[in-house]
Coordinates of C-alpha atoms and ligand atoms in Angstrom, one line a residue:
M1056 CA 11.2 -7.2 13.4
A1057 CA 11.9 -7.4 10.3
G1058 CA 11.0 -11.0 10.3
T1059 CA 9.3 -13.8 8.5
G1060 CA 6.2 -15.9 9.1
T1061 CA 2.5 -16.1 8.3
A1062 CA 0.8 -16.1 11.7
H1063 CA -1.1 -12.9 10.7
L1064 CA -2.8 -14.5 7.7
R1065 CA -6.5 -15.1 8.2
E1066 CA -6.6 -18.7 7.0
A1067 CA -10.3 -19.2 7.9
E1068 CA -11.4 -16.3 5.7
N1069 CA -11.7 -16.0 2.0
P1070 CA -9.7 -12.9 1.1
V1071 CA -9.7 -11.0 -2.1
L1072 CA -5.9 -11.1 -2.1
R1073 CA -3.5 -13.4 -0.3
V1074 CA 0.2 -12.8 -0.9
H1075 CA 2.4 -15.7 0.3
N1076 CA 6.1 -15.6 0.8
L1077 CA 6.6 -12.8 -1.8
V1078 CA 10.2 -12.2 -2.8
V1079 CA 11.3 -9.6 -5.4
E1080 CA 14.9 -9.4 -6.5
Y1081 CA 16.4 -6.6 -8.5
S1082 CA 19.7 -6.9 -10.4
T1083 CA 22.5 -4.5 -9.7
G1084 CA 25.0 -3.5 -12.3
G1085 CA 27.6 -6.2 -11.7
G1086 CA 25.2 -9.1 -12.2
E1087 CA 24.5 -9.3 -8.5
K1088 CA 21.0 -9.5 -7.1
F1089 CA 19.4 -8.1 -4.0
A1090 CA 15.9 -8.7 -2.5
A1091 CA 13.9 -5.5 -2.2
V1092 CA 11.1 -7.6 -0.9
A1093 CA 12.3 -10.5 1.2
D1094 CA 9.5 -12.9 2.1
I1095 CA 6.3 -11.0 2.7
S1096 CA 2.9 -12.5 3.3
L1097 CA -0.3 -10.5 3.7
D1098 CA -4.0 -10.8 3.0
I1099 CA -6.9 -8.4 2.3
L1100 CA -10.5 -9.3 3.0
R1101 CA -13.4 -8.1 0.8
G1102 CA -14.3 -4.5 1.5
E1103 CA -11.3 -4.0 3.7
T1104 CA -8.6 -1.3 3.4
L1105 CA -5.2 -2.7 4.2
G1106 CA -2.7 0.1 5.0
L1107 CA 1.0 -0.7 4.2
V1108 CA 3.5 1.7 5.7
G1109 CA 7.2 2.1 6.1
E1110 CA 10.0 4.5 5.3
S1111 CA 10.8 5.4 1.7
G1112 CA 12.9 2.6 0.1
C1113 CA 11.6 -0.2 2.3
G1114 CA 9.9 -1.9 -0.7
K1115 CA 6.3 -0.8 -0.6
S1116 CA 6.1 0.0 -4.3
T1117 CA 7.9 -3.2 -5.1
V1118 CA 5.2 -5.1 -3.3
A1119 CA 2.5 -3.1 -5.2
K1120 CA 4.0 -3.8 -8.5
A1121 CA 4.6 -7.5 -7.7
I1122 CA 0.9 -7.8 -6.9
M1123 CA 0.1 -6.3 -10.3
Q1124 CA 2.6 -8.6 -11.9
L1125 CA 4.5 -5.6 -13.3
P1126 CA 6.9 -7.4 -13.4
K1127 CA 6.2 -10.8 -11.9
P1128 CA 7.8 -11.5 -8.5
T1129 CA 10.9 -13.6 -8.2
S1130 CA 9.0 -16.1 -6.1
G1131 CA 5.9 -16.5 -4.0
E1132 CA 2.2 -16.6 -4.7
V1133 CA -0.2 -13.7 -5.4
L1134 CA -3.6 -15.3 -4.9
F1135 CA -6.4 -13.1 -6.3
D1136 CA -9.8 -14.6 -5.5
G1137 CA -7.9 -17.8 -4.8
R1138 CA -6.0 -18.0 -8.2
N1139 CA -2.3 -17.5 -8.4
L1140 CA -1.6 -14.5 -10.7
A1141 CA 2.2 -15.3 -10.5
A1142 CA 1.6 -18.6 -12.3
M1143 CA -0.7 -17.2 -15.0
S1144 CA 0.3 -16.8 -18.7
A1145 CA 0.2 -13.3 -20.2
S1146 CA -3.1 -13.9 -21.9
E1147 CA -4.7 -15.3 -18.6
L1148 CA -3.4 -12.2 -16.8
R1149 CA -4.9 -9.9 -19.4
S1150 CA -8.3 -11.0 -18.5
E1151 CA -7.7 -10.4 -14.8
R1152 CA -6.2 -6.9 -15.3
R1153 CA -9.5 -5.1 -15.2
K1154 CA -10.3 -6.4 -11.7
L1155 CA -7.0 -5.1 -10.3
Q1156 CA -6.3 -1.4 -10.7
M1157 CA -3.6 0.9 -9.5
I1158 CA -3.4 4.5 -8.5
F1159 CA 0.1 6.0 -8.5
Q1160 CA 2.0 8.6 -6.4
D1161 CA 2.7 11.1 -9.1
P1162 CA -0.7 12.0 -10.6
I1163 CA 0.6 14.1 -13.4
S1164 CA 3.3 11.8 -14.8
S1165 CA 1.0 8.7 -14.5
L1166 CA -1.4 10.2 -17.0
N1167 CA -0.6 10.2 -20.8
P1168 CA 0.1 13.9 -21.5
L1169 CA -1.0 13.6 -25.1
R1170 CA -4.5 12.3 -24.5
R1171 CA -7.7 14.0 -23.6
V1172 CA -9.1 13.2 -20.2
R1173 CA -12.2 11.4 -21.5
H1174 CA -9.9 9.1 -23.5
I1175 CA -7.6 8.5 -20.6
V1176 CA -10.6 7.5 -18.4
A1177 CA -12.1 5.4 -21.2
E1178 CA -8.9 3.4 -21.9
G1179 CA -9.7 0.4 -19.6
L1180 CA -13.3 0.3 -20.7
D1181 CA -12.3 0.3 -24.4
V1182 CA -9.8 -2.5 -23.8
A1183 CA -12.4 -4.5 -21.9
G1184 CA -14.8 -3.8 -24.8
K1185 CA -17.7 -3.5 -22.4
G1186 CA -21.0 -2.1 -23.8
S1187 CA -21.5 0.0 -26.9
R1188 CA -19.3 3.0 -27.6
A1189 CA -22.1 5.4 -26.5
E1190 CA -22.5 3.4 -23.2
R1191 CA -18.8 3.6 -22.5
A1192 CA -18.8 7.4 -23.2
A1193 CA -21.8 7.8 -20.8
A1194 CA -20.0 5.7 -18.1
V1195 CA -16.9 8.0 -18.5
D1196 CA -18.9 11.2 -18.1
D1197 CA -20.7 9.8 -15.1
M1198 CA -17.5 8.7 -13.5
L1199 CA -15.9 12.2 -14.1
S1200 CA -18.9 13.7 -12.3
V1201 CA -18.6 11.3 -9.4
V1202 CA -14.9 12.3 -8.9
G1203 CA -15.9 16.0 -8.9
L1204 CA -15.0 17.0 -12.4
D1205 CA -17.4 18.5 -14.9
P1206 CA -17.3 16.2 -18.0
E1207 CA -18.3 19.0 -20.3
V1208 CA -15.3 21.1 -19.1
A1209 CA -12.7 18.5 -18.2
G1210 CA -13.4 15.8 -20.8
D1211 CA -11.6 17.5 -23.7
R1212 CA -8.6 18.8 -21.8
R1213 CA -5.2 17.3 -21.4
P1214 CA -3.5 16.4 -18.0
H1215 CA -1.2 19.4 -17.9
E1216 CA -4.2 21.7 -17.7
F1217 CA -5.1 20.3 -14.3
S1218 CA -3.6 20.6 -10.8
G1219 CA -2.1 17.6 -9.0
G1220 CA -5.3 17.0 -7.0
Q1221 CA -7.4 17.2 -10.1
C1222 CA -5.0 14.8 -11.9
Q1223 CA -5.4 12.4 -9.0
R1224 CA -9.2 12.6 -9.4
I1225 CA -8.7 11.7 -13.1
S1226 CA -6.5 8.7 -12.0
I1227 CA -9.2 7.6 -9.6
A1228 CA -11.9 7.8 -12.3
R1229 CA -9.7 5.8 -14.7
A1230 CA -9.1 3.1 -12.1
I1231 CA -12.7 2.8 -10.9
V1232 CA -14.7 3.2 -14.1
V1233 CA -13.8 -0.4 -15.0
E1234 CA -15.3 -1.7 -11.8
P1235 CA -12.3 -3.4 -10.2
D1236 CA -12.3 -5.7 -7.2
L1237 CA -9.1 -4.4 -5.8
V1238 CA -7.4 -1.0 -6.1
V1239 CA -3.8 -0.7 -5.1
C1240 CA -3.2 2.9 -4.1
D1241 CA 0.6 3.6 -4.0
E1242 CA 1.1 6.8 -1.9
P1243 CA -1.9 8.4 -3.7
V1244 CA -1.6 11.6 -1.6
S1245 CA 2.1 11.9 -0.9
A1246 CA 2.8 14.3 -3.8
L1247 CA -0.2 16.6 -3.0
D1248 CA -0.4 19.7 -0.9
V1249 CA -1.6 19.0 2.6
S1250 CA -4.8 21.0 1.9
V1251 CA -5.6 18.7 -1.0
Q1252 CA -4.6 15.4 0.7
A1253 CA -7.8 15.3 2.8
Q1254 CA -10.0 15.9 -0.2
I1255 CA -8.5 13.0 -2.1
L1256 CA -8.6 10.7 0.9
N1257 CA -12.3 11.6 1.4
L1258 CA -12.9 10.9 -2.3
L1259 CA -11.2 7.5 -2.0
E1260 CA -13.4 6.7 1.0
D1261 CA -16.5 7.7 -0.8
M1262 CA -15.6 5.6 -3.9
K1263 CA -14.9 2.6 -1.7
E1264 CA -18.3 2.8 -0.1
R1265 CA -20.1 3.5 -3.3
Y1266 CA -18.5 0.7 -5.4
G1267 CA -17.8 -1.8 -2.7
L1268 CA -14.0 -1.7 -3.3
T1269 CA -11.2 -3.5 -1.5
L1270 CA -8.1 -1.3 -1.2
L1271 CA -4.4 -1.7 -0.5
F1272 CA -3.4 1.7 0.7
I1273 CA 0.3 2.5 0.7
A1274 CA 1.9 5.4 2.5
H1275 CA 5.2 6.3 4.2
D1276 CA 3.4 8.2 6.9
L1277 CA 1.5 6.4 9.6
A1278 CA -0.7 9.4 10.2
V1279 CA -2.2 9.1 6.7
V1280 CA -3.1 5.4 6.9
K1281 CA -4.6 5.7 10.4
N1282 CA -8.0 7.1 9.3
V1283 CA -8.5 5.0 6.2
S1284 CA -7.3 1.5 7.1
D1285 CA -9.0 -1.4 8.8
R1286 CA -5.7 -3.1 9.3
V1287 CA -2.2 -1.8 9.1
V1288 CA 1.0 -3.7 8.0
V1289 CA 4.3 -2.0 9.0
M1290 CA 7.3 -2.8 6.7
Y1291 CA 11.0 -2.4 7.3
L1292 CA 13.7 -3.1 4.7
G1293 CA 11.7 -5.7 2.7
K1294 CA 10.1 -7.4 5.6
I1295 CA 7.1 -7.1 7.9
C1296 CA 7.4 -5.9 11.5
E1297 CA 3.9 -5.5 12.8
V1298 CA 0.3 -6.1 11.8
A1299 CA -2.7 -4.8 13.8
S1300 CA -5.8 -2.7 13.6
P1301 CA -5.0 1.0 13.5
D1302 CA -6.5 1.6 17.0
S1303 CA -4.4 -1.1 18.5
L1304 CA -1.3 -0.1 16.6
Y1305 CA -1.5 3.6 17.6
A1306 CA -2.5 3.0 21.2
A1307 CA 0.0 0.2 21.8
P1308 CA 2.7 -0.3 19.2
R1309 CA 4.6 -3.5 20.1
H1310 CA 7.5 -3.1 17.6
P1311 CA 10.2 -0.6 18.4
Y1312 CA 10.2 0.5 14.8
T1313 CA 6.4 1.3 14.9
E1314 CA 6.9 3.2 18.1
A1315 CA 9.6 5.2 16.4
L1316 CA 7.4 5.9 13.4
L1317 CA 4.7 7.1 15.7
A1318 CA 7.0 9.3 17.7
A1319 CA 7.9 11.0 14.4
I1320 CA 4.3 12.2 13.8
P1321 CA 4.0 15.8 15.0
E1322 CA 1.8 16.2 18.0
P1323 CA -1.1 18.6 17.5
D1324 CA -0.3 19.9 21.0
P1325 CA 3.2 21.4 20.9
M1326 CA 3.4 21.2 24.8
A1327 CA 2.8 17.4 24.8
A1328 CA 5.6 15.3 26.0
P1329 CA 7.3 13.0 23.4
T1330 CA 5.8 9.6 23.5
G1331 CA 8.8 7.5 22.6
D1332 CA 12.3 7.3 21.0
A1333 CA 12.4 8.8 17.5
L1334 CA 14.2 6.9 14.8
V1335 CA 17.9 7.4 14.5
G1336 CA 20.1 6.8 11.5
E1337 CA 19.2 5.8 8.0
L1338 CA 17.5 2.8 6.4
P1339 CA 20.4 0.3 5.8
S1340 CA 20.9 -0.8 2.2
P1341 CA 18.9 -3.8 1.1
H1342 CA 22.0 -4.9 -0.8
D1343 CA 23.6 -5.9 2.5
P1344 CA 20.9 -6.2 5.1
P1345 CA 21.8 -6.7 8.8
S1346 CA 21.8 -10.4 9.9
G1347 CA 19.0 -11.6 12.1
C1348 CA 16.5 -8.8 12.7
R1349 CA 17.0 -6.2 10.0
F1350 CA 15.9 -3.4 12.4
R1351 CA 18.5 -4.3 15.0
T1352 CA 21.1 -1.7 13.9
R1353 CA 18.7 1.1 14.8
C1354 CA 16.9 -0.6 17.6
P1355 CA 17.3 0.6 21.3
R1356 CA 16.3 -2.9 22.5
A1357 CA 18.6 -5.0 20.3
D1358 CA 20.9 -7.6 21.8
S1359 CA 22.9 -10.6 20.6
L1360 CA 19.8 -12.7 19.9
C1361 CA 18.7 -10.1 17.4
S1362 CA 21.8 -10.4 15.3
A1363 CA 21.8 -14.2 15.5
E1364 CA 18.2 -15.0 14.8
E1365 CA 15.5 -13.6 12.6
P1366 CA 12.3 -13.1 14.6
V1367 CA 9.2 -14.8 13.4
I1368 CA 5.9 -13.0 13.5
R1369 CA 3.5 -14.0 16.3
E1370 CA 0.3 -12.9 17.9
V1371 CA 1.0 -10.9 21.1
A1372 CA -2.6 -9.6 21.7
P1373 CA -5.8 -10.5 19.9
N1374 CA -5.3 -9.7 16.2
H1375 CA -2.0 -7.9 17.0
F1376 CA 1.1 -9.5 15.5
V1377 CA 4.7 -8.6 15.8
A1378 CA 8.0 -9.9 14.5
C1379 CA 10.4 -9.0 17.3
H1380 CA 12.4 -10.9 19.9
F1381 CA 11.8 -8.1 22.6
P1382 CA 8.5 -6.5 21.8
L1383 CA 7.3 -3.6 23.8
S1384 CA 5.0 -4.5 26.7
E1385 CA 1.3 -3.5 27.1
P1386 CA 1.0 0.2 27.4
N1387 CA -0.1 0.2 31.1
D1388 CA 3.3 -1.4 32.0
R1389 CA 5.1 1.5 30.3
K1390 CA 6.5 4.7 31.6
Q1391 CA 3.9 7.4 31.6
P1392 CA 4.6 10.7 29.9
Ligands
ADP2854 P1 9.3 2.3 -1.4 O1 8.2 2.2 -2.4 O2 9.0 1.7 -0.1 O3 10.0 3.6 -1.3 P2 10.7 0.7 -3.5 O4 9.9 -0.5 -3.6 O5 10.5 1.7 -4.5 O6 10.5 1.3 -2.0 O7 12.2 0.3 -3.4 C1 12.8 -0.7 -2.6 C2 14.2 -0.9 -2.9 O8 14.4 -1.4 -4.2 C3 15.0 0.4 -2.8 O9 16.3 0.1 -2.3 C4 15.1 0.9 -4.2 O10 16.3 1.6 -4.5 C5 15.2 -0.5 -5.0 N1 14.6 -0.5 -6.3 C6 13.3 -0.1 -6.6 N2 13.1 -0.3 -7.9 C7 14.2 -0.8 -8.5 C8 14.6 -1.2 -9.8 N3 13.8 -1.2 -10.8 N4 15.9 -1.7 -9.9 C9 16.7 -1.8 -8.9 N5 16.4 -1.4 -7.6 C10 15.2 -0.9 -7.4
MG2855 MG1 7.2 3.8 -3.4

């Protein structure tokens, strides 16, 4: 991969979010620019969880922030319920904000240390001005209970009095109390102890069911997105490599990069044979990306076509899309472990 194209978009459907040809450039010191996100398209259907994975530095958070318009992308469309957020004025955006919420990686630093928990959770409701003050306070208490915190005990405390997992519960309460349509979760469990990760993932699943949410779930680890996602998008250096259902992606990755990411997941059985080639080398700099396919410098299958031409994403099996000139074959054609 690392290619362009929109074959994976579900044109017939009416997605909550459709991102078209998203480009986000950052400035470097000397007045130069580089694209941290270089033409990405994706869509998320109502009630779906879309997993977005890739190594650290590949541009996942930049995609998340561009969806939130914080800041606005350099180019491309972010269609939320069919309306382009990227083309909206600041005041138009303000009225959309409530419907789009974000949960960040670092739970403690994403909460205002000076404010009490009940005020942190109430912030969005107060801004939206929904209901009376007493109704808002009751909604905050209810939401704290739903995320597993006792409002009587937790409500008057400040973030530093809580563990990372508890702070993430507070962040979830703050995001969901305003009844959003879409929640962008940017590595919500990456900073937590492994023992706490499952609790927070379960809480997010429960919240999704209970409130009918649509989620963009970002992680650098394919193992984390597997169980929560309906569809997974694999990113590499600012572009998309592969899009598929988690089952199809795990059973039969078609992109050599996805295969390498899967090979990096520890096997529960230490005697099991390795399933593929692990990833070698480091992510190239987005300031000077390889020509053609951006993954070619680390790809065991690359040849001259890969440096000459950027692959375009295409459907290689039903609902399974890959941007690669030489995708892996169906698993029954492959070497058996
Ligand atoms: P990820 O979330 O996948 O780890 P990011 O979106 O944070 O990746 O970063 C993508 C690339 O953009 C990285 O090379 C990172 O160093 C760079 N980057 C991120 N934020 C900024 C910024 N504000 N200014 C300049 N470069 C940035
Ligand atoms: Mg990130």
